[in-house]
Coordinates of C-alpha atoms and ligand atoms in Angstrom, one line a residue:
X1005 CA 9.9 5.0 -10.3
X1006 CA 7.8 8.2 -10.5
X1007 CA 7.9 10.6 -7.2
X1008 CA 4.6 9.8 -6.8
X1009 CA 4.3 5.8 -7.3
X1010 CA 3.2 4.1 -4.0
X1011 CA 5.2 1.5 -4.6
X1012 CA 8.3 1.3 -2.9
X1013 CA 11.7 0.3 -4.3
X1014 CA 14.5 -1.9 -1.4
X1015 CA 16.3 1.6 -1.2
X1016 CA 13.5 3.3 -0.2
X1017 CA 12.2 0.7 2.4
X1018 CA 15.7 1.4 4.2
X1019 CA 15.0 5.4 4.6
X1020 CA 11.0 4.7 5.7
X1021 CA 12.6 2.8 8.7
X1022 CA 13.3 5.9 10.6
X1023 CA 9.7 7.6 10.1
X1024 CA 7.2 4.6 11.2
X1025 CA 5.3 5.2 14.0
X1026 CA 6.0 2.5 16.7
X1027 CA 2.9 2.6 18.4
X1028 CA -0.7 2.4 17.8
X1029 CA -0.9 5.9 19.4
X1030 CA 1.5 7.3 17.2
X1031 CA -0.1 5.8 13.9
X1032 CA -2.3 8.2 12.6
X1033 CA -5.3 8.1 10.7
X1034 CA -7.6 4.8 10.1
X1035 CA -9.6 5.0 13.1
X1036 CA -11.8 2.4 12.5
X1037 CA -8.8 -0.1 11.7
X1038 CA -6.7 1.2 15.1
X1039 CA -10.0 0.8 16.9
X1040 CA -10.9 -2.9 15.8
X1041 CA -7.6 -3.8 16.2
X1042 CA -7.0 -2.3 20.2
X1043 CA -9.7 -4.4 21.0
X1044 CA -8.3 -7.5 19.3
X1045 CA -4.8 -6.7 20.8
X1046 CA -6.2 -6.0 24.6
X1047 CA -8.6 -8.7 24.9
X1048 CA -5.4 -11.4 23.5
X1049 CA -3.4 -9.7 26.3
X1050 CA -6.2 -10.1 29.0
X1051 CA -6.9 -13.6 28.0
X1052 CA -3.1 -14.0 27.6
X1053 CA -3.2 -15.9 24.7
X1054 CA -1.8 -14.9 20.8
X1055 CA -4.9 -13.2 18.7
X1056 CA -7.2 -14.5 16.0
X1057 CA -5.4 -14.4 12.7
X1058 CA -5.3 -10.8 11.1
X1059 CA -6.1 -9.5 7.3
X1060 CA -5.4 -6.1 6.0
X1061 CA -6.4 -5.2 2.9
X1062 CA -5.7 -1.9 0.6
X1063 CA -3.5 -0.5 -1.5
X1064 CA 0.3 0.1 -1.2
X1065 CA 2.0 2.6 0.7
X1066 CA -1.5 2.6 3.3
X1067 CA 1.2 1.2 6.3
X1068 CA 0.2 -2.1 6.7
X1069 CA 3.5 -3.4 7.1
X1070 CA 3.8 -0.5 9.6
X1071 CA 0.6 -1.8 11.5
X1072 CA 2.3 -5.3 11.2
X1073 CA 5.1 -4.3 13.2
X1074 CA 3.2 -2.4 15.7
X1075 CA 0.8 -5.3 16.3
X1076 CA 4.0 -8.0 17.4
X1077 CA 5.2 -4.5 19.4
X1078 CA 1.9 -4.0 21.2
X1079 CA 2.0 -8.2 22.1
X1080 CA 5.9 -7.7 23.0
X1081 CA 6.1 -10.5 20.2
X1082 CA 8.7 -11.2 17.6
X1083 CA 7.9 -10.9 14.0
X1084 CA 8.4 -12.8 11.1
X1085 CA 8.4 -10.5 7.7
X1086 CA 7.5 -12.5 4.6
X1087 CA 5.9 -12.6 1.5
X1088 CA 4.1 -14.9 -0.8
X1089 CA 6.0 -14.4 -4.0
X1090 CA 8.4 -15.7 -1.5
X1091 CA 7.0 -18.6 -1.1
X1092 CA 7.1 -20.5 -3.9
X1093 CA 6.9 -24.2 -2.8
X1094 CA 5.0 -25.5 0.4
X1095 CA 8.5 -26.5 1.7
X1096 CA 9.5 -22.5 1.8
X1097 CA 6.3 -22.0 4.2
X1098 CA 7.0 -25.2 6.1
X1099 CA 10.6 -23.5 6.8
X1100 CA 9.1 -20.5 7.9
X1101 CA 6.0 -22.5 10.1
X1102 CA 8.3 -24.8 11.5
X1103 CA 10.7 -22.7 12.9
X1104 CA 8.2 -20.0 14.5
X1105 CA 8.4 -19.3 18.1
X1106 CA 5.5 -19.3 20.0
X1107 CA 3.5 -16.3 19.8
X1108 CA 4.9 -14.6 17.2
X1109 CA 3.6 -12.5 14.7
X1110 CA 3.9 -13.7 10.6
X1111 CA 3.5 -11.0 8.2
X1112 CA 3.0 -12.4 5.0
X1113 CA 2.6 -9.4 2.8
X1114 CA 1.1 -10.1 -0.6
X1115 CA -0.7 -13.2 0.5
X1116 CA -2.6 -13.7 -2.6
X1117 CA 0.7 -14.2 -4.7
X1118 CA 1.5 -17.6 -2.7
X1119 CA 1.9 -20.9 -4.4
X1120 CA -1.4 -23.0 -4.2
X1121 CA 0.3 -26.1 -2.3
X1122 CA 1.5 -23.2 0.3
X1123 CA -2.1 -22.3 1.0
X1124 CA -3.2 -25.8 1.7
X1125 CA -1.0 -25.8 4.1
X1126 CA -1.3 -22.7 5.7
X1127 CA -4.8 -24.0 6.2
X1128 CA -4.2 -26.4 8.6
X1129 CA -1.2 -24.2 10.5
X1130 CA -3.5 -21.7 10.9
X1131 CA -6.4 -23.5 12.5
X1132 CA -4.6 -26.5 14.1
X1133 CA -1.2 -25.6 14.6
X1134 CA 0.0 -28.2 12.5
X1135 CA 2.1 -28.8 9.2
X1136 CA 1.6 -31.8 7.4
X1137 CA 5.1 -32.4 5.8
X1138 CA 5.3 -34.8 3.2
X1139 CA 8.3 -37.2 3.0
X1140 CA 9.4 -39.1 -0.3
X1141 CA 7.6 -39.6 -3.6
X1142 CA 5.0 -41.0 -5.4
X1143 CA 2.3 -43.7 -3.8
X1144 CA 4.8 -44.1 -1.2
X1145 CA 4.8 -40.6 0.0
X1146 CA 3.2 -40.3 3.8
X1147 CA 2.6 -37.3 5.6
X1148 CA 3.8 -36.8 9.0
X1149 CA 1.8 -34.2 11.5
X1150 CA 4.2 -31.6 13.0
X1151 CA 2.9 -29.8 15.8
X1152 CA 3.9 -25.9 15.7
X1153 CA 3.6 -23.5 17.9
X1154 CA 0.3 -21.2 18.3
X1155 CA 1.3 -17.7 16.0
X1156 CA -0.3 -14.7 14.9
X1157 CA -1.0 -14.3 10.6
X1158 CA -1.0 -10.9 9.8
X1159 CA -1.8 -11.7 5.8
X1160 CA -1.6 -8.7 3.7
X1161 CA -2.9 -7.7 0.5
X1162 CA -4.2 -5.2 -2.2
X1163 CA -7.5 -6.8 -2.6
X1164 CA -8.9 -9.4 -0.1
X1165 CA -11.3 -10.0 -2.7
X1166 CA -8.7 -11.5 -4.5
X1167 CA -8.3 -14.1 -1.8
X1168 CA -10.0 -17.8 -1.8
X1169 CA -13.0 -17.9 0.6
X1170 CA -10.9 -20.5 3.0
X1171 CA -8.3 -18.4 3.3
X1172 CA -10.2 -15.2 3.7
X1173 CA -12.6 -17.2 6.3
X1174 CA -9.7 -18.5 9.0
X1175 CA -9.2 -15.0 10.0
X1176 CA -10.7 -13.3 12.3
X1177 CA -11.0 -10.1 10.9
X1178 CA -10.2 -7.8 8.2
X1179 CA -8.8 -4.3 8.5
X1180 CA -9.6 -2.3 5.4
X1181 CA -6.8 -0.2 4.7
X1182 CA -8.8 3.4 3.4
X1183 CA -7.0 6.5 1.8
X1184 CA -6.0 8.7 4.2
X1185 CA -7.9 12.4 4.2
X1186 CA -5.4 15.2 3.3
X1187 CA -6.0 16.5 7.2
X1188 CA -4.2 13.3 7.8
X1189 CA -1.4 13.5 5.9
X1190 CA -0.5 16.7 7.0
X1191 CA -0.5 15.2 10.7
X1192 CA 1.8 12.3 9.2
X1193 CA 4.0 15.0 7.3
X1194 CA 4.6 17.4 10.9
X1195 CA 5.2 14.1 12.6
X1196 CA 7.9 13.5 10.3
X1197 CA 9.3 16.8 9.6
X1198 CA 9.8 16.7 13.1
X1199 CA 12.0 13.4 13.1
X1200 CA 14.0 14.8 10.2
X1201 CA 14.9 17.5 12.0
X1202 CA 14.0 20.1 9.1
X1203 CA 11.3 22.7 9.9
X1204 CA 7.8 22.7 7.9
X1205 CA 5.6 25.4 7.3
X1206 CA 1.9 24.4 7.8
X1207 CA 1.3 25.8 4.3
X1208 CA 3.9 24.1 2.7
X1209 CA 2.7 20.7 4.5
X1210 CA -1.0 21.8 3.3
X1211 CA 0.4 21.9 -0.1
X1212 CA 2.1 18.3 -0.1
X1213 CA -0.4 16.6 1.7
X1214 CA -3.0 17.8 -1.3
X1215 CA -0.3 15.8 -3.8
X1216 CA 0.3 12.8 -2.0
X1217 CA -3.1 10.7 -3.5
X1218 CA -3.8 9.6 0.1
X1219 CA -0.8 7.9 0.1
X1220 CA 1.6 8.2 3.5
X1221 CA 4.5 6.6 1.6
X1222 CA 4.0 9.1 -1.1
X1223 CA 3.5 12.0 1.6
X1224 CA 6.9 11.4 3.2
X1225 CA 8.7 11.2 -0.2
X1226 CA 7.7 14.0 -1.2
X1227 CA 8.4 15.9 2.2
X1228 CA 12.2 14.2 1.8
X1229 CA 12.7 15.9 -1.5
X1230 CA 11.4 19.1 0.0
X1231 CA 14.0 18.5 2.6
X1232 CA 16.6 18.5 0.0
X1233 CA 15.3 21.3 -1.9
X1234 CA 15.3 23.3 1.8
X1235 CA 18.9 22.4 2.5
X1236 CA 20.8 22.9 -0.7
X1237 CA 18.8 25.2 -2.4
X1238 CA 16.7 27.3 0.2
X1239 CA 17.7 28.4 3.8
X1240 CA 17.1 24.9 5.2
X1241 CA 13.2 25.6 6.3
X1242 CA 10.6 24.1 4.2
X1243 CA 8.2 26.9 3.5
X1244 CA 5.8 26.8 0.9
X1245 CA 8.0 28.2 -1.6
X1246 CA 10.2 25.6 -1.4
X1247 CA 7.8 23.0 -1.4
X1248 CA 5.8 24.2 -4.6
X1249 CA 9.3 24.6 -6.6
X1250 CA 10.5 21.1 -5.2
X1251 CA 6.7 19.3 -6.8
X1252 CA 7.4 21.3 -9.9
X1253 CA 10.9 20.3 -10.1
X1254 CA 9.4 16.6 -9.9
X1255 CA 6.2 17.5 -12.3
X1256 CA 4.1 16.7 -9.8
X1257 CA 0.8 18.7 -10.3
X1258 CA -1.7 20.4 -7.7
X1259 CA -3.7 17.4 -8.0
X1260 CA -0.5 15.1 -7.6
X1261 CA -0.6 13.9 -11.4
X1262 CA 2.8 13.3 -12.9
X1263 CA 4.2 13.2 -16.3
X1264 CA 2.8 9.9 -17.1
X1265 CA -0.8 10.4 -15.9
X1266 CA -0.8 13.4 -17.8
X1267 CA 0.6 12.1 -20.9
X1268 CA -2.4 9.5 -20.6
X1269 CA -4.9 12.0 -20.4
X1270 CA -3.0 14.3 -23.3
X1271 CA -3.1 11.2 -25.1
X1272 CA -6.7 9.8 -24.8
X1273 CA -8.5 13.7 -24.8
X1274 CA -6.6 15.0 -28.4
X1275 CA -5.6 12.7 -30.2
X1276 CA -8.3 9.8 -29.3
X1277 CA -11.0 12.3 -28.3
X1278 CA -11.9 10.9 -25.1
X1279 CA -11.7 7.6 -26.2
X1280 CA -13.1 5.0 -26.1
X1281 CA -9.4 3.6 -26.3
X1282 CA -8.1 0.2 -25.5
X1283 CA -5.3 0.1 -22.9
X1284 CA -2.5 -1.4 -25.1
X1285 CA -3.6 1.3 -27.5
X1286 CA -3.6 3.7 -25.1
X1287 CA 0.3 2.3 -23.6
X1288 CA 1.6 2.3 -27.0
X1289 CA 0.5 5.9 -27.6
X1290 CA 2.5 7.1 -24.3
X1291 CA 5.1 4.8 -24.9
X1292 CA 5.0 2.5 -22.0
X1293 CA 3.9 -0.9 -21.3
X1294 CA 0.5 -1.7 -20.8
X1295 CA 0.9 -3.1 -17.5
X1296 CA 2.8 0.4 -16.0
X1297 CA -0.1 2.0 -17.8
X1298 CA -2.5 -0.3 -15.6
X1299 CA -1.1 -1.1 -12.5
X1300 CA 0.9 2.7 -11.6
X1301 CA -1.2 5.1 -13.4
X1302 CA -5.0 3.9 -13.5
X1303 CA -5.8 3.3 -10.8
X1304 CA -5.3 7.1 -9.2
X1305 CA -7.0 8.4 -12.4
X1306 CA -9.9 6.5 -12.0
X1307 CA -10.0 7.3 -8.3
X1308 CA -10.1 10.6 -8.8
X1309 CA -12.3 10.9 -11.6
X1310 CA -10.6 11.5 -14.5
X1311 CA -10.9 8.1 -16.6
X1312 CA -13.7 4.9 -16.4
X1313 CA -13.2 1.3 -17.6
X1314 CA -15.3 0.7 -19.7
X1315 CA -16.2 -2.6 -21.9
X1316 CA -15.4 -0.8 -24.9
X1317 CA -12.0 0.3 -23.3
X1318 CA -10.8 3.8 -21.3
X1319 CA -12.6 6.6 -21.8
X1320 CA -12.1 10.5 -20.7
X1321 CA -14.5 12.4 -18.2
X1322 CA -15.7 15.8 -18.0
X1323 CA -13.0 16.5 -15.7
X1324 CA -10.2 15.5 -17.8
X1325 CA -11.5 17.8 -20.2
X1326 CA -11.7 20.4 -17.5
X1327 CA -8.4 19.6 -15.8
X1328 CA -6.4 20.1 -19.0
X1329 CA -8.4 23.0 -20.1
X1330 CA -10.0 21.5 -22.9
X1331 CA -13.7 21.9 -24.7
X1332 CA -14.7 18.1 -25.0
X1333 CA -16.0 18.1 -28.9
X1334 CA -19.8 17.7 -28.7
X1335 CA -19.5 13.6 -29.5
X1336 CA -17.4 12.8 -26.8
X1337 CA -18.0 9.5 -24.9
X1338 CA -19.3 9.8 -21.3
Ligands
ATP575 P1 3.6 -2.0 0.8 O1 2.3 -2.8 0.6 O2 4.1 -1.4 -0.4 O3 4.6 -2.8 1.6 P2 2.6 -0.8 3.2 O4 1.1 -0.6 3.1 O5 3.1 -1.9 4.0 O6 3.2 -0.8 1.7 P3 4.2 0.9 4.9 O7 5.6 0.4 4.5 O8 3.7 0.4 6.2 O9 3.2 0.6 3.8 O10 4.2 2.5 5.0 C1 4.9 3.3 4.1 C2 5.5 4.5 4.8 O11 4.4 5.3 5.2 C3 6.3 4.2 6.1 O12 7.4 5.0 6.0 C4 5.4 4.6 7.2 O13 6.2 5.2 8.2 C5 4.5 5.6 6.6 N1 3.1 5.5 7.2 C6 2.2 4.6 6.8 N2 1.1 4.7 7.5 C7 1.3 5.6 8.4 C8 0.5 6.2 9.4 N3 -0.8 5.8 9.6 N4 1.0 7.2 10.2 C9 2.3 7.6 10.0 N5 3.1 7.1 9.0 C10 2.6 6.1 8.2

């Protein structure tokens, strides 16, 4: 994985333990989102009963499992951490359903990736309580009604778009998980640097907010390898010398491109000349898969404006051309 992929590998999710906020006070960022979701949270707790079912939608690395645990937390509620690649038969989510206590909390991150026979049943648990758990074979299979006790779904995913309209429609509302603003980060990266114990220089935290694509899980990797850098290289403070030679040391640019976005845009702006180009063309030139290609690196390029999707494939803007210091030749495609 590249320093600045917001995905996040088992190792990783060990080390983030120690830097989530706990509390909806202490998560910052996403107003709107902590805002929706106090009044959710306080009215349940006035009308002492467990909330309407909860969506969250956006990218990786955005801290919904964070805001997962802080909503059981805030509701003095256990939680329950799954995930729908997890669940690959109904019987795995009747498990899990069966054996909830009441009031908890389910997290089931990456709810679109579910088995279909799951999400029937998840229908009926989430509106009625109840699993519907089906005993022997054939025509002379019955169901038999199992009463379970009232939970809270917090269903997460990268595009609630992606989900089927009765899903999406039994919850009671979606938070949508936005980029965070480099401001942000920087509050995210002096809240952490503070927890690590390792002093940060409000330049320095400038500077790695402005490569962390919006990304807090990308924010506090990078701050971690700046810790590194501070301690066995520099003079354990992480000043803003330490932090520009750390994100050089990873090739992370000022615009927090790596190697690989940059090969992209090497690739599609010389030798395809801004493309047109379709993506397994594109891969094979950089020599990755497509699906790295698509998944990892696109989607930040095309945030930030430096590739479009086009029906004819990927094609360069003027600010690639710019970014890489290039004069676009005078038939290039945008
Ligand atoms: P994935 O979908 O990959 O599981 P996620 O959206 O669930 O990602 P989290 O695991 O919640 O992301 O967050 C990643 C890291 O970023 C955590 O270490 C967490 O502490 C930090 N983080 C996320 N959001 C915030 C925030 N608003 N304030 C402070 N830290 C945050």
């Amino acid at each position: 994985r590249g320093a600045v992929s917001p995905e996040a590998g088992a190792d990783e999710r060990q080390v983030e333990g120690a830097l989530r906020p706990r509390s909806l006070d202490d998560f910052v960022g996403q107003e709107r989102v902590r805002d929706q979701l106090s009044l959710v949270l306080d009215s349940a707790r006035k009308r002492n009963r467990a909330p309407d079912h909860i969506l969250m939608s956006g990218g990786p690395g955005l801290g919904k499992t964070t805001l997962a645990m802080i909503i059981a937390a805030e509701l003095g509620a256990p939680l329950r951490i799954t995930s729908g690649p997890a669940i690959e038969r109904s019987g795995d989510l009747a498990a899990v359903l069966s054996t909830l206590q009441e009031g908890e909390v389910l997290f089931l991150d990456e709810i679109h990736r579910m088995a279909r026979p799951a999400e029937e049943m998840l229908y009926v648990a989430m509106e009625d309580f109840r699993v519907d758990v089906v005993v022997g074979k054939g025509p002379g299979a019955t169901a038999i009604p199992l009463d379970i006790a009232p939970f809270t779904l917090v269903g997460a995913t990268t595009r609630a778009g992606m989900l089927p309209a009765p899903l999406r429609d039994r919850f009671g509302f979606t938070a949508h998980m936005d980029f965070y603003t480099a401001e942000e980060l920087e509050r995210i990266l002096h809240r952490s640097a503070g927890l690590l114990g390792v002093p940060l220089a409000e330049d320095a935290a400038r500077e790695i907010a402005g490569r962390s694509r919006g990304t807090p899980r990308i924010a506090n990797r990078l701050l971690r390898r700046v810790r590194d850098y501070a301690e066995v290289r520099g003079d354990g403070i992480m000043s803003l010398d330490t932090a520009r030679a750390t994100l050089e040391l990873y090739e992370v640019d000022e615009l927090g491109l790596d190697r690989l976005d940059r090969a992209i845009l090497d690739v599609l702006l010389n030798r395809f000349r801004g493309g047109p180009v379709g993506l397994s063309t594109l891969a094979v030139s950089v020599g990755e898969e497509a699906e790295t290609v698509e998944v990892v690196a696109e989607p930040f390029l095309v945030r930030s404006g430096f590739l479009a999707r086009t029906p004819r494939g990927r094609v360069a803007t003027p600010l690639a051309w710019a970014h890489l210091g290039i004069t676009p030749p005078p038939d290039a495609a945008f």
